[in-house]
N, CA, C and O atoms as a printed pandas DataFrame, in Angstrom:
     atom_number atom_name residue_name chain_id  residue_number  x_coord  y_coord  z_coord
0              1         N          UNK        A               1    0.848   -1.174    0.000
1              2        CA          UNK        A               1    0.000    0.000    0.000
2              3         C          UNK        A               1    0.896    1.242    0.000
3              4         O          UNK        A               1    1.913    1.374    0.682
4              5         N          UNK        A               2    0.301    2.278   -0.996
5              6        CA          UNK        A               2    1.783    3.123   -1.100
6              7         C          UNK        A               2    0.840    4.225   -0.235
7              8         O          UNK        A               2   -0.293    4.066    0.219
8              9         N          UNK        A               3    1.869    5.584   -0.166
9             10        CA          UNK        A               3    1.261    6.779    0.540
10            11         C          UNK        A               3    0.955    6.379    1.655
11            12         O          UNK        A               3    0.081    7.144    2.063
12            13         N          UNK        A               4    1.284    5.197    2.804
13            14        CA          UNK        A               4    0.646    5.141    3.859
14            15         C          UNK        A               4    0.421    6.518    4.760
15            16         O          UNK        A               4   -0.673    6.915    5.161
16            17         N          UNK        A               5    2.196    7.395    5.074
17            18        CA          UNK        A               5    1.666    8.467    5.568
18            19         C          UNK        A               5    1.163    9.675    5.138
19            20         O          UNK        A               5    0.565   10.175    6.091
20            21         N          UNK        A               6    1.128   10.165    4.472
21            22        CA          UNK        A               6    0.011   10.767    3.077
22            23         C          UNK        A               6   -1.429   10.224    4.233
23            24         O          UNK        A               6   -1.883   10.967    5.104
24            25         N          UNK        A               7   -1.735    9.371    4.070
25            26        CA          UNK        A               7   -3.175    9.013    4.273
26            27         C          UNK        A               7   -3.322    9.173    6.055
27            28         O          UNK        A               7   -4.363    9.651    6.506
28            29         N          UNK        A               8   -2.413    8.818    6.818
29            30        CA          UNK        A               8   -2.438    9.223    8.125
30            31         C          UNK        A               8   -2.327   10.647    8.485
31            32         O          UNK        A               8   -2.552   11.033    9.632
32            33         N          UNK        A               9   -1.994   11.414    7.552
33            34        CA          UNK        A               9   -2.151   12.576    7.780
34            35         C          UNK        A               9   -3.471   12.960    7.438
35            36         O          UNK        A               9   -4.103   13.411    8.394
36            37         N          UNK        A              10   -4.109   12.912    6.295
37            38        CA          UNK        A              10   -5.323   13.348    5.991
38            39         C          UNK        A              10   -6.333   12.600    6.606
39            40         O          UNK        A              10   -7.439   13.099    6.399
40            41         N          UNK        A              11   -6.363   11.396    7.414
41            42        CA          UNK        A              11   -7.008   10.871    8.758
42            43         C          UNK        A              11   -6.772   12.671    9.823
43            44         O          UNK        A              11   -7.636   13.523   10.026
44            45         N          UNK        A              12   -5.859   12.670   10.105
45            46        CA          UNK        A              12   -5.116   13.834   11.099
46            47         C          UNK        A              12   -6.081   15.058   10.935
47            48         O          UNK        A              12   -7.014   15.263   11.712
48            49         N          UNK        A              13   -5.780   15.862    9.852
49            50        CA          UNK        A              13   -6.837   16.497    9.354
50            51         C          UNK        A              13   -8.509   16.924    9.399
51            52         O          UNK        A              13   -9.192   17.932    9.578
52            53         N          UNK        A              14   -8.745   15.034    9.029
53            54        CA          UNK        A              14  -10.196   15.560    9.268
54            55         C          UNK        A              14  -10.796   15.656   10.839
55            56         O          UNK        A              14  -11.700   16.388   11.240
56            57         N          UNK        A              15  -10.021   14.705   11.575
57            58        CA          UNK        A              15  -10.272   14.752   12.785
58            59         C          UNK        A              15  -10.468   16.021   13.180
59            60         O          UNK        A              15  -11.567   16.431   13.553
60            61         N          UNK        A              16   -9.230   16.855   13.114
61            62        CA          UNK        A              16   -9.018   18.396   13.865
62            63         C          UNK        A              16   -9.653   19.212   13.149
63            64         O          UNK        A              16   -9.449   20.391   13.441
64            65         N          UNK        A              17  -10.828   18.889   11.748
65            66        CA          UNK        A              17  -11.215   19.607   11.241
66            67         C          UNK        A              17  -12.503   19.191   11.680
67            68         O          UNK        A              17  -13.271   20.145   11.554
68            69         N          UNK        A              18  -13.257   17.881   12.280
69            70        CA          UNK        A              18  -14.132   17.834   13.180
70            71         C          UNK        A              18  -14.437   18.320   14.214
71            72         O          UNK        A              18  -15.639   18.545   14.359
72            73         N          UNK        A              19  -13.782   18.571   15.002
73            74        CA          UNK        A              19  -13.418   19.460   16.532
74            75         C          UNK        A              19  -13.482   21.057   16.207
75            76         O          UNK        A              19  -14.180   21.678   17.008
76            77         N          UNK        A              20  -13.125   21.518   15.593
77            78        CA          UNK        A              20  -13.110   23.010   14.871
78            79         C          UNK        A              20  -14.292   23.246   14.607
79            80         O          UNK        A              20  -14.802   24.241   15.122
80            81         N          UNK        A              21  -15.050   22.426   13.754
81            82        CA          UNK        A              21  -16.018   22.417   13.258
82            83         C          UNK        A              21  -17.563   22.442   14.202
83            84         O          UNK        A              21  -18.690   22.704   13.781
84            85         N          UNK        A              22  -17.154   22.091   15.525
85            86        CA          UNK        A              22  -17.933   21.881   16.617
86            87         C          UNK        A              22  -17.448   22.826   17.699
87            88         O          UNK        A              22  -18.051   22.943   18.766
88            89         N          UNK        A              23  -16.204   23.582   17.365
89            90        CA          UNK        A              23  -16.108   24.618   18.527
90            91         C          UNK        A              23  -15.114   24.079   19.235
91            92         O          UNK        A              23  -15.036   24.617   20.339
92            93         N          UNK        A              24  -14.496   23.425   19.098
93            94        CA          UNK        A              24  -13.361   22.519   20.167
94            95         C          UNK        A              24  -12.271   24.290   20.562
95            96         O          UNK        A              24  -11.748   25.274   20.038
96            97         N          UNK        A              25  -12.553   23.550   21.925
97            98        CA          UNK        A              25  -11.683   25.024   22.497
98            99         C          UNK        A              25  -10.398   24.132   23.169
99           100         O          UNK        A              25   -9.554   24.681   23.877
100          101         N          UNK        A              26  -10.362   22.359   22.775
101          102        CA          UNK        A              26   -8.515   21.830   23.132
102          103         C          UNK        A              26   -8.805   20.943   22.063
103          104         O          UNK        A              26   -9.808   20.410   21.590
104          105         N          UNK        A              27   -7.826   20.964   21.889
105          106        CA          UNK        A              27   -7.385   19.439   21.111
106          107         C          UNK        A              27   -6.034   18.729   21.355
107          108         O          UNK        A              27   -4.989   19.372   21.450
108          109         N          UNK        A              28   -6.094   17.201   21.465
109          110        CA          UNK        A              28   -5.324   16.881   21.682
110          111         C          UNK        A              28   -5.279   15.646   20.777
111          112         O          UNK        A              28   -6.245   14.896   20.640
112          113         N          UNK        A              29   -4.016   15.467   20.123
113          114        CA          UNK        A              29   -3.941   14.277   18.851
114          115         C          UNK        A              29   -2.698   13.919   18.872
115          116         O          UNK        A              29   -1.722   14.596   18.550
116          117         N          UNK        A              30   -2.755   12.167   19.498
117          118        CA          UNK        A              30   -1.584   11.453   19.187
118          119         C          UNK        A              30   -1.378   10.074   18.023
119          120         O          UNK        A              30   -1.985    9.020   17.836
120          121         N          UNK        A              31   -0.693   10.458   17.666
121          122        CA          UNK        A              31   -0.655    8.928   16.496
122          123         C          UNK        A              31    0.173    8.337   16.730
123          124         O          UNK        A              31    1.292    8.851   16.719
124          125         N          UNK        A              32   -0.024    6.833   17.085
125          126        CA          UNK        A              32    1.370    5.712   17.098
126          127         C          UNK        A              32    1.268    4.884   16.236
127          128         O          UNK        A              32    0.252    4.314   15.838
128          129         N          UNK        A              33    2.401    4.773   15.883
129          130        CA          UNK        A              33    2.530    3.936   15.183
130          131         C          UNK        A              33    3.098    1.906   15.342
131          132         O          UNK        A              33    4.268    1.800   14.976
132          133         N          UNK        A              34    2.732    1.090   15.601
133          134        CA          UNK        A              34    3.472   -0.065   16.005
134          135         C          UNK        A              34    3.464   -1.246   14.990
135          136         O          UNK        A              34    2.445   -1.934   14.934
136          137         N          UNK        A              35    4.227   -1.452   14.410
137          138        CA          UNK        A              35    4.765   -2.560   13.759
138          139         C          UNK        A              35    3.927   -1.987   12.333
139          140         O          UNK        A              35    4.086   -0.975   11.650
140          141         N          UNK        A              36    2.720   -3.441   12.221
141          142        CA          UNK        A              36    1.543   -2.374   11.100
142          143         C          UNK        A              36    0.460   -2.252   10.980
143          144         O          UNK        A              36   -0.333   -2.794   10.210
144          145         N          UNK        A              37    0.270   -1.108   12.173
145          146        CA          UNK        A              37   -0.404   -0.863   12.728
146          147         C          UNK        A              37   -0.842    0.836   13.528
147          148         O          UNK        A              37   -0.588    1.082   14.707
148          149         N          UNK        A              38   -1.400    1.649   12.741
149          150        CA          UNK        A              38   -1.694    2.859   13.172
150          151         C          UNK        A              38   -2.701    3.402   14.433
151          152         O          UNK        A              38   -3.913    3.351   14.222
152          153         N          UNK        A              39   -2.184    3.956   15.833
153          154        CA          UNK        A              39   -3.482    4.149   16.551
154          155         C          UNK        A              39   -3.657    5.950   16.449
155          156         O          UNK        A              39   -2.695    6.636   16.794
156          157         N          UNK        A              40   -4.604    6.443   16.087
157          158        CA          UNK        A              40   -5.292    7.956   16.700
158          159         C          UNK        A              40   -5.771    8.030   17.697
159          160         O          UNK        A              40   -6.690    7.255   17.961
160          161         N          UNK        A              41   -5.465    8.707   18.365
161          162        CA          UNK        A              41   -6.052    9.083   19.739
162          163         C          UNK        A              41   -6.522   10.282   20.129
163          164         O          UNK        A              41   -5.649   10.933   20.702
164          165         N          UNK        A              42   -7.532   10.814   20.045
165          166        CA          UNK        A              42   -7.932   11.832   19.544
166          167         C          UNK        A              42   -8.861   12.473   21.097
167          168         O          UNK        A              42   -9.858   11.789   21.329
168          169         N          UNK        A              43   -8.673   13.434   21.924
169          170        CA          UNK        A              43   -9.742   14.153   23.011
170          171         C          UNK        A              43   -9.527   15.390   22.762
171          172         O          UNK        A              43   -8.441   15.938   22.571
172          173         N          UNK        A              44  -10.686   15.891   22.761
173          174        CA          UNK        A              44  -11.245   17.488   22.823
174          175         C          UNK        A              44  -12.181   18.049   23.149
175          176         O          UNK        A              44  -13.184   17.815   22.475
176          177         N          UNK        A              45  -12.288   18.817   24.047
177          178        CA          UNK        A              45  -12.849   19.682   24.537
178          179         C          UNK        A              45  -14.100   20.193   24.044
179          180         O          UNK        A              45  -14.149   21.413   24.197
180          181         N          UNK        A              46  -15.180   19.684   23.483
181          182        CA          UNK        A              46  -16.142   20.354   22.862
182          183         C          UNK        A              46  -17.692   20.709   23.823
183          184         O          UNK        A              46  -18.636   19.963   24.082
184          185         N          UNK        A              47  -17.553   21.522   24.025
185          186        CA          UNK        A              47  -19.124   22.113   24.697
186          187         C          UNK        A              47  -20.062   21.722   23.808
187          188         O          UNK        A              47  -19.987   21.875   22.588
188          189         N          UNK        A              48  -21.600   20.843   24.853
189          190        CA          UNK        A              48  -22.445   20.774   24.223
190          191         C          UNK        A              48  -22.895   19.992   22.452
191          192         O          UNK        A              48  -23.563   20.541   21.576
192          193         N          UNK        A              49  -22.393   18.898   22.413
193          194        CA          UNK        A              49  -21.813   18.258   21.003
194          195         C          UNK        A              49  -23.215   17.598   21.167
195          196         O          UNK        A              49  -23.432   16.774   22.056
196          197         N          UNK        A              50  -24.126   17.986   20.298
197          198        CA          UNK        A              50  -25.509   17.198   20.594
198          199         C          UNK        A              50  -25.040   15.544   19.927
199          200         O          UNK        A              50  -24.131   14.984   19.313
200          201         N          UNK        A              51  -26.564   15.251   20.641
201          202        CA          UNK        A              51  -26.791   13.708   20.438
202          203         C          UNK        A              51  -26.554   13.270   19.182
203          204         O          UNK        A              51  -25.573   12.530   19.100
204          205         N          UNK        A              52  -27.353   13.571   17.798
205          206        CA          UNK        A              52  -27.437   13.441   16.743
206          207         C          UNK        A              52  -26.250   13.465   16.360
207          208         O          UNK        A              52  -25.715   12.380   16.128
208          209         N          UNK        A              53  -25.510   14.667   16.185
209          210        CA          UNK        A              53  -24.099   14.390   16.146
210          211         C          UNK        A              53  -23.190   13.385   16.197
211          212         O          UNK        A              53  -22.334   12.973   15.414
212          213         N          UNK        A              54  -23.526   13.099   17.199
213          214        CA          UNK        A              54  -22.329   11.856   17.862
214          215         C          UNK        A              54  -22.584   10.513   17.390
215          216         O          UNK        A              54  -21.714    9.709   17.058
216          217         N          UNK        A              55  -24.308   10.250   17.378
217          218        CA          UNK        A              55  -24.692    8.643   16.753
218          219         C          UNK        A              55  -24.421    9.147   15.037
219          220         O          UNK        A              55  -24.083    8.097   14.492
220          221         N          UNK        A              56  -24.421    9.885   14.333
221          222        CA          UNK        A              56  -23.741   10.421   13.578
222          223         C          UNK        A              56  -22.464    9.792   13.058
223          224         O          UNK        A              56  -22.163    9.088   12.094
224          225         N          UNK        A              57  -21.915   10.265   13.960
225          226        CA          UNK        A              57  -20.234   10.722   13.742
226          227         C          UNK        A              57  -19.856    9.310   14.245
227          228         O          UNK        A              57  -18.648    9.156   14.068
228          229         N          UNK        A              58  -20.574    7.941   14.947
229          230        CA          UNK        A              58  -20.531    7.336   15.605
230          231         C          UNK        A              58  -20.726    5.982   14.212
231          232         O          UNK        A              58  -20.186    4.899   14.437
232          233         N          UNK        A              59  -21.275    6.115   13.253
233          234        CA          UNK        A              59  -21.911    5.614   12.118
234          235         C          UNK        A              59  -20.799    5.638   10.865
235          236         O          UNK        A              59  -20.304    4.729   10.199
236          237         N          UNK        A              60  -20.689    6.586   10.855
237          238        CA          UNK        A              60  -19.497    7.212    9.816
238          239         C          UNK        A              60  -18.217    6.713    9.939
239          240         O          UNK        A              60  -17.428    6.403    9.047
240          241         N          UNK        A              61  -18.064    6.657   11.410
241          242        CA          UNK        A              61  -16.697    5.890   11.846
242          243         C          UNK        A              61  -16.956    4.825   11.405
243          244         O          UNK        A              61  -16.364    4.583   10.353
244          245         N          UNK        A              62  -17.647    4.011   11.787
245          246        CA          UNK        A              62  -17.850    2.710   11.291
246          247         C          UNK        A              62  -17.831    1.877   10.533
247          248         O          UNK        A              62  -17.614    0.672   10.653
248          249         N          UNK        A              63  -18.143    2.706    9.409
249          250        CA          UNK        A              63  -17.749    2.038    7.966
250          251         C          UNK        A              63  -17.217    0.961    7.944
251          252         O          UNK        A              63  -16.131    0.808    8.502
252          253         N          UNK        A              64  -17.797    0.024    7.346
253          254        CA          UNK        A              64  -16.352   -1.483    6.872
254          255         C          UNK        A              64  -15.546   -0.735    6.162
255          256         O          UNK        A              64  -15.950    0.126    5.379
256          257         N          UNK        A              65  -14.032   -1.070    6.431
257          258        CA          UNK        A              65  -12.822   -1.154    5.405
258          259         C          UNK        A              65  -13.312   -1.358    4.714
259          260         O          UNK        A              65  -14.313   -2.070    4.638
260          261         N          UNK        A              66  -12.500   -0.524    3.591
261          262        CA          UNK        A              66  -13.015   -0.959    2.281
262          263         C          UNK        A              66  -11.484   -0.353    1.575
263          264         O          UNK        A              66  -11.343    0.859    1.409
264          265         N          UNK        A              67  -10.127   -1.571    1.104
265          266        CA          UNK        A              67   -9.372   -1.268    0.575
266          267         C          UNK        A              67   -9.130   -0.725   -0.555
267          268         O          UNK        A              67   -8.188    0.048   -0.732
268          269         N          UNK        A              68   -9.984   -1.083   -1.477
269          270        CA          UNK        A              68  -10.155   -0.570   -2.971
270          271         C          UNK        A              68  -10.936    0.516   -2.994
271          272         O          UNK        A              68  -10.756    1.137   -4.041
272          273         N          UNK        A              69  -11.947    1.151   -2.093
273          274        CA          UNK        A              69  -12.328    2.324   -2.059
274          275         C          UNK        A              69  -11.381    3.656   -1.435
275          276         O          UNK        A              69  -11.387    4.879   -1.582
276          277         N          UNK        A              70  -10.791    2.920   -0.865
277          278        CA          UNK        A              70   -9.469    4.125   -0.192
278          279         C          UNK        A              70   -8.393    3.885   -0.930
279          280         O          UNK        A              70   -7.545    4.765   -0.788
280          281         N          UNK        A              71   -8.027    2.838   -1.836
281          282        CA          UNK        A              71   -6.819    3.474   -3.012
282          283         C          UNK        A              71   -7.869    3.996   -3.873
283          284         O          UNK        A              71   -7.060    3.939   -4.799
284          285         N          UNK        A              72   -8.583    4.307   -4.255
285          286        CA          UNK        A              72   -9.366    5.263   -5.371
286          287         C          UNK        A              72  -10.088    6.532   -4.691
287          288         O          UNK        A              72  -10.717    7.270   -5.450
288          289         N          UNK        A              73  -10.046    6.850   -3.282
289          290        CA          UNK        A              73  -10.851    8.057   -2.763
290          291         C          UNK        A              73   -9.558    8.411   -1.784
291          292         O          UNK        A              73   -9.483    9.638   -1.716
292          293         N          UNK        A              74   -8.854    7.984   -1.258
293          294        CA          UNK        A              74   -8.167    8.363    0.266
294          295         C          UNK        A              74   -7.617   10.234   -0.130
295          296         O          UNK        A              74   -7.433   11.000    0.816
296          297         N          UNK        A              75   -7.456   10.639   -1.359
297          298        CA          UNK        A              75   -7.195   12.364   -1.771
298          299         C          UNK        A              75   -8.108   13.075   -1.824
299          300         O          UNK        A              75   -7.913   14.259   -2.102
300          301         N          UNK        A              76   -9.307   12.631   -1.597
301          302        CA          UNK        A              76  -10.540   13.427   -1.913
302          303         C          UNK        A              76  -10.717   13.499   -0.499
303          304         O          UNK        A              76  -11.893   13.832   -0.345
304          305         N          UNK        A              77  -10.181   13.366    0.600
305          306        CA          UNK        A              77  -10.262   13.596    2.159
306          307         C          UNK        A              77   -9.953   14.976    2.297
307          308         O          UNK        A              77   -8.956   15.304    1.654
308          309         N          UNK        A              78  -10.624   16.082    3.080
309          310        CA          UNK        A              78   -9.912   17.711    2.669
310          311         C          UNK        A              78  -11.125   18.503    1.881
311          312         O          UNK        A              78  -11.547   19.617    2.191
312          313         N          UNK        A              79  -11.677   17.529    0.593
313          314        CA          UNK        A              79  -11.725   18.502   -0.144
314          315         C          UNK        A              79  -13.367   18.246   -0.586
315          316         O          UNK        A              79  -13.876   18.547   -1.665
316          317         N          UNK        A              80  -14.116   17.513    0.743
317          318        CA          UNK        A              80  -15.736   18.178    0.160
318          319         C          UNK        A              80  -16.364   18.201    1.575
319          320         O          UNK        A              80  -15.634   18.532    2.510
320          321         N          UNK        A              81  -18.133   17.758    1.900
321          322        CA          UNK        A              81  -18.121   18.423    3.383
322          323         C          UNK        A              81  -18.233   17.343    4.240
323          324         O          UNK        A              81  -18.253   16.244    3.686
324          325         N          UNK        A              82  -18.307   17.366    5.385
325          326        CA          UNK        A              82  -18.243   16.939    6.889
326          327         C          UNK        A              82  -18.443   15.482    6.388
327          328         O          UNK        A              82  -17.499   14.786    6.012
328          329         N          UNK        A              83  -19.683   15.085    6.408
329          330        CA          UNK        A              83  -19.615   13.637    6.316
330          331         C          UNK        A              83  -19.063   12.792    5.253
331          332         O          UNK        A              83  -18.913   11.570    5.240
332          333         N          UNK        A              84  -18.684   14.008    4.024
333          334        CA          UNK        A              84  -18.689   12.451    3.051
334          335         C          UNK        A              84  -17.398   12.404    3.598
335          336         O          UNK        A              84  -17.045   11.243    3.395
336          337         N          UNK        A              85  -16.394   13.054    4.236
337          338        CA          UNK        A              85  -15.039   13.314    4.502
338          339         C          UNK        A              85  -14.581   12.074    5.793
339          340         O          UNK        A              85  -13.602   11.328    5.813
340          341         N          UNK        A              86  -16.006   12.260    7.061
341          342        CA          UNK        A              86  -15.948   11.240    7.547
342          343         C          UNK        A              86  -15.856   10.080    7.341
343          344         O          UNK        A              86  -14.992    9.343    7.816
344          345         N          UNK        A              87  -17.178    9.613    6.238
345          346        CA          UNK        A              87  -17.392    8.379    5.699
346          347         C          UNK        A              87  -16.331    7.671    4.958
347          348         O          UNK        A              87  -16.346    6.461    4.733
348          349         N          UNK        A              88  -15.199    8.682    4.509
349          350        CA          UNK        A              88  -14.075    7.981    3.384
350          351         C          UNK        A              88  -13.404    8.110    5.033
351          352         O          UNK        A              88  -13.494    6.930    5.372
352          353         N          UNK        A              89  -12.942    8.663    5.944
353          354        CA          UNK        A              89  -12.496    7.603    6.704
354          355         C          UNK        A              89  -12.629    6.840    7.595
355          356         O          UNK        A              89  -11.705    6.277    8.182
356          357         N          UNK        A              90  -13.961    6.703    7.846
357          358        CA          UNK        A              90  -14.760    5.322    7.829
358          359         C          UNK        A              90  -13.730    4.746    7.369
359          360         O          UNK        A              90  -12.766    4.471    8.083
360          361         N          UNK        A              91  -13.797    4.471    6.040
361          362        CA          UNK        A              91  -13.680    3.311    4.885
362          363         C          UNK        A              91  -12.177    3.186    5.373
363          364         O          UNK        A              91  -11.912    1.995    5.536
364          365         N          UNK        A              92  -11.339    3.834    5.599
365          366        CA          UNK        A              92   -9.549    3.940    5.646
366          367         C          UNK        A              92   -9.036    3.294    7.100
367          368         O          UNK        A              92   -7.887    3.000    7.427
368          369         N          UNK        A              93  -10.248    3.176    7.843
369          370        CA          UNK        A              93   -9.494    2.456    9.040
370          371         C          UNK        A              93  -10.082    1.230    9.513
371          372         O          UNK        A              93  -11.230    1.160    9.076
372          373         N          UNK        A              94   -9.757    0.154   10.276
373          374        CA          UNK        A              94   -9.875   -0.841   10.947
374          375         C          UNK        A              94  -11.040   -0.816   11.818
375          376         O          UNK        A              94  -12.114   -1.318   11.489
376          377         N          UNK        A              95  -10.778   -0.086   13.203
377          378        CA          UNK        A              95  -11.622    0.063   14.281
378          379         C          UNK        A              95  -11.557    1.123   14.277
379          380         O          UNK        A              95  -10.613    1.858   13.988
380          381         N          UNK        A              96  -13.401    1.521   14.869
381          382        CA          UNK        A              96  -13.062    3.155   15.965
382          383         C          UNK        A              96  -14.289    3.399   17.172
383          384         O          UNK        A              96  -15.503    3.220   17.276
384          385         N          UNK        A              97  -12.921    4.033   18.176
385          386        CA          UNK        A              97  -14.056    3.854   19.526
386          387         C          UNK        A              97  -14.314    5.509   19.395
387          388         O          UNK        A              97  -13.497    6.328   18.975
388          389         N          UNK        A              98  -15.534    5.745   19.821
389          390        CA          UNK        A              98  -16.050    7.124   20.127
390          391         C          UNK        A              98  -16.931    6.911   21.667
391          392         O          UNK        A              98  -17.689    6.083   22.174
392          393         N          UNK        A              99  -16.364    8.070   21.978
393          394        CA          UNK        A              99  -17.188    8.342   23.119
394          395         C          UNK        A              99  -17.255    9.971   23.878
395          396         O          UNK        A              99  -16.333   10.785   23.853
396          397         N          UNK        A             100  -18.090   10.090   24.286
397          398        CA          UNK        A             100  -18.296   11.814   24.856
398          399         C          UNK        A             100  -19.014   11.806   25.896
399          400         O          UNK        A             100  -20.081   11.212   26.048
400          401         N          UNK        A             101  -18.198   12.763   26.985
401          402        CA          UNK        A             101  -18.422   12.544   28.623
402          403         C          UNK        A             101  -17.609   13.382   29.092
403          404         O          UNK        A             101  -16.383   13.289   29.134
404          405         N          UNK        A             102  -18.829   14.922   29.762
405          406        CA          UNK        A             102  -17.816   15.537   30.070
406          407         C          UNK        A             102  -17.422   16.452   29.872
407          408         O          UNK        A             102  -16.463   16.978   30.436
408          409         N          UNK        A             103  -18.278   17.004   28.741
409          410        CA          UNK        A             103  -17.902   17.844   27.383
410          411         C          UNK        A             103  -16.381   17.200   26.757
411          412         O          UNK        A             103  -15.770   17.975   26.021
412          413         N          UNK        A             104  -15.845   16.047   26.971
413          414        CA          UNK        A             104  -14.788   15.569   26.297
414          415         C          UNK        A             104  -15.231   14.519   24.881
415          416         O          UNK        A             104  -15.797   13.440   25.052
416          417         N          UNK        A             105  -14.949   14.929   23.825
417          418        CA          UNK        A             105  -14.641   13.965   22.823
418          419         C          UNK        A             105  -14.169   13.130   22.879
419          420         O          UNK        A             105  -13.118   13.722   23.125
420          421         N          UNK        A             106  -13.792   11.826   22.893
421          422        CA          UNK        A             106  -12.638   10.931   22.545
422          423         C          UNK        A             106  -13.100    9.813   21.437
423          424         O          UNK        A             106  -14.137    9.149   21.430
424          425         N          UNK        A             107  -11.963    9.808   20.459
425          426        CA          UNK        A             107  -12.207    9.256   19.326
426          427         C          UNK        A             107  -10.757    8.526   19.180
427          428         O          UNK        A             107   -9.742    9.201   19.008
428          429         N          UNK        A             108  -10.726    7.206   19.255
429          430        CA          UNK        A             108   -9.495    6.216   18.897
430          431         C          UNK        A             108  -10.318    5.508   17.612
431          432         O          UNK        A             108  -11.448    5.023   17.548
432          433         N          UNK        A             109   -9.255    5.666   16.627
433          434        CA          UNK        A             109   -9.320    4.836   15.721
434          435         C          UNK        A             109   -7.576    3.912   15.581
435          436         O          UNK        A             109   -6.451    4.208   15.983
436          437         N          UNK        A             110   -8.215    2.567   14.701
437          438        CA          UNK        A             110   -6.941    1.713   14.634
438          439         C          UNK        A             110   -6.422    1.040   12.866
439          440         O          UNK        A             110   -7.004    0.029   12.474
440          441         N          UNK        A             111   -5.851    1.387   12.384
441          442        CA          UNK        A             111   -5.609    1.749   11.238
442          443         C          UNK        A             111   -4.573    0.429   10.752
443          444         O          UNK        A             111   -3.426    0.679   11.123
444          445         N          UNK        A             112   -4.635   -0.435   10.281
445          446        CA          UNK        A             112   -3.790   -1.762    9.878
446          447         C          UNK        A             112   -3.176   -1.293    8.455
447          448         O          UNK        A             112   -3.613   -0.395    7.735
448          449         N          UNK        A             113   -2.202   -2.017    8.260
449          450        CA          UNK        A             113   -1.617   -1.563    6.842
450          451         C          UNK        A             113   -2.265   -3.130    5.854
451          452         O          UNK        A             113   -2.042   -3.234    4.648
């Protein structure tokens, strides 16, 4: 799989362009990397992130992998709005936990090569 980090970045991206997008007044974003195997770790600060939202954003994550849809879409991440941006990375990762408590976000996703 080529461009792996190319594509962990534009994972990076939409995340912090989710949080922005909702008012996030912290953000905090770590990526590890182990063997092959990508984790995001993603908490922020967002006041008031309604319900809808989240089973939302909770859906989108979810996506099955879908390898042949992310070598033909993973550049179009960036460049249209909120969900279809989510939904392609849906498609680009493995697992993802969401949860909000707190006014805290937290969003781990797990990214396999």
């Amino acid at each position: 799989m080529k461009h792996i980090n190319q594509r962990n970045i534009k994972i990076s991206d939409e995340l912090m362009n989710l949080c922005y997008s909702y008012g996030a007044s912290h953000i905090n974003l770590d990526i590890k990397t182990q063997g092959k195997e990508t984790i995001f770790l993603l908490k922020s600060e967002i006041k008031d992130l309604p319900s809808d939202t989240l089973d939302d954003l909770v859906t989108l994550m979810n996506y099955p992998r879908c390898h042949e849809m992310e070598e033909c879409y993973w550049e179009l991440t960036g460049d249209g709005d909120l969900d279809s941006e989510l939904s392609l990375v849906g498609i680009m990762v493995d697992e993802a936990y969401i949860n909000y408590e707190d006014s805290i976000l937290t969003i781990e996703l797990k990214r396999r090569i």
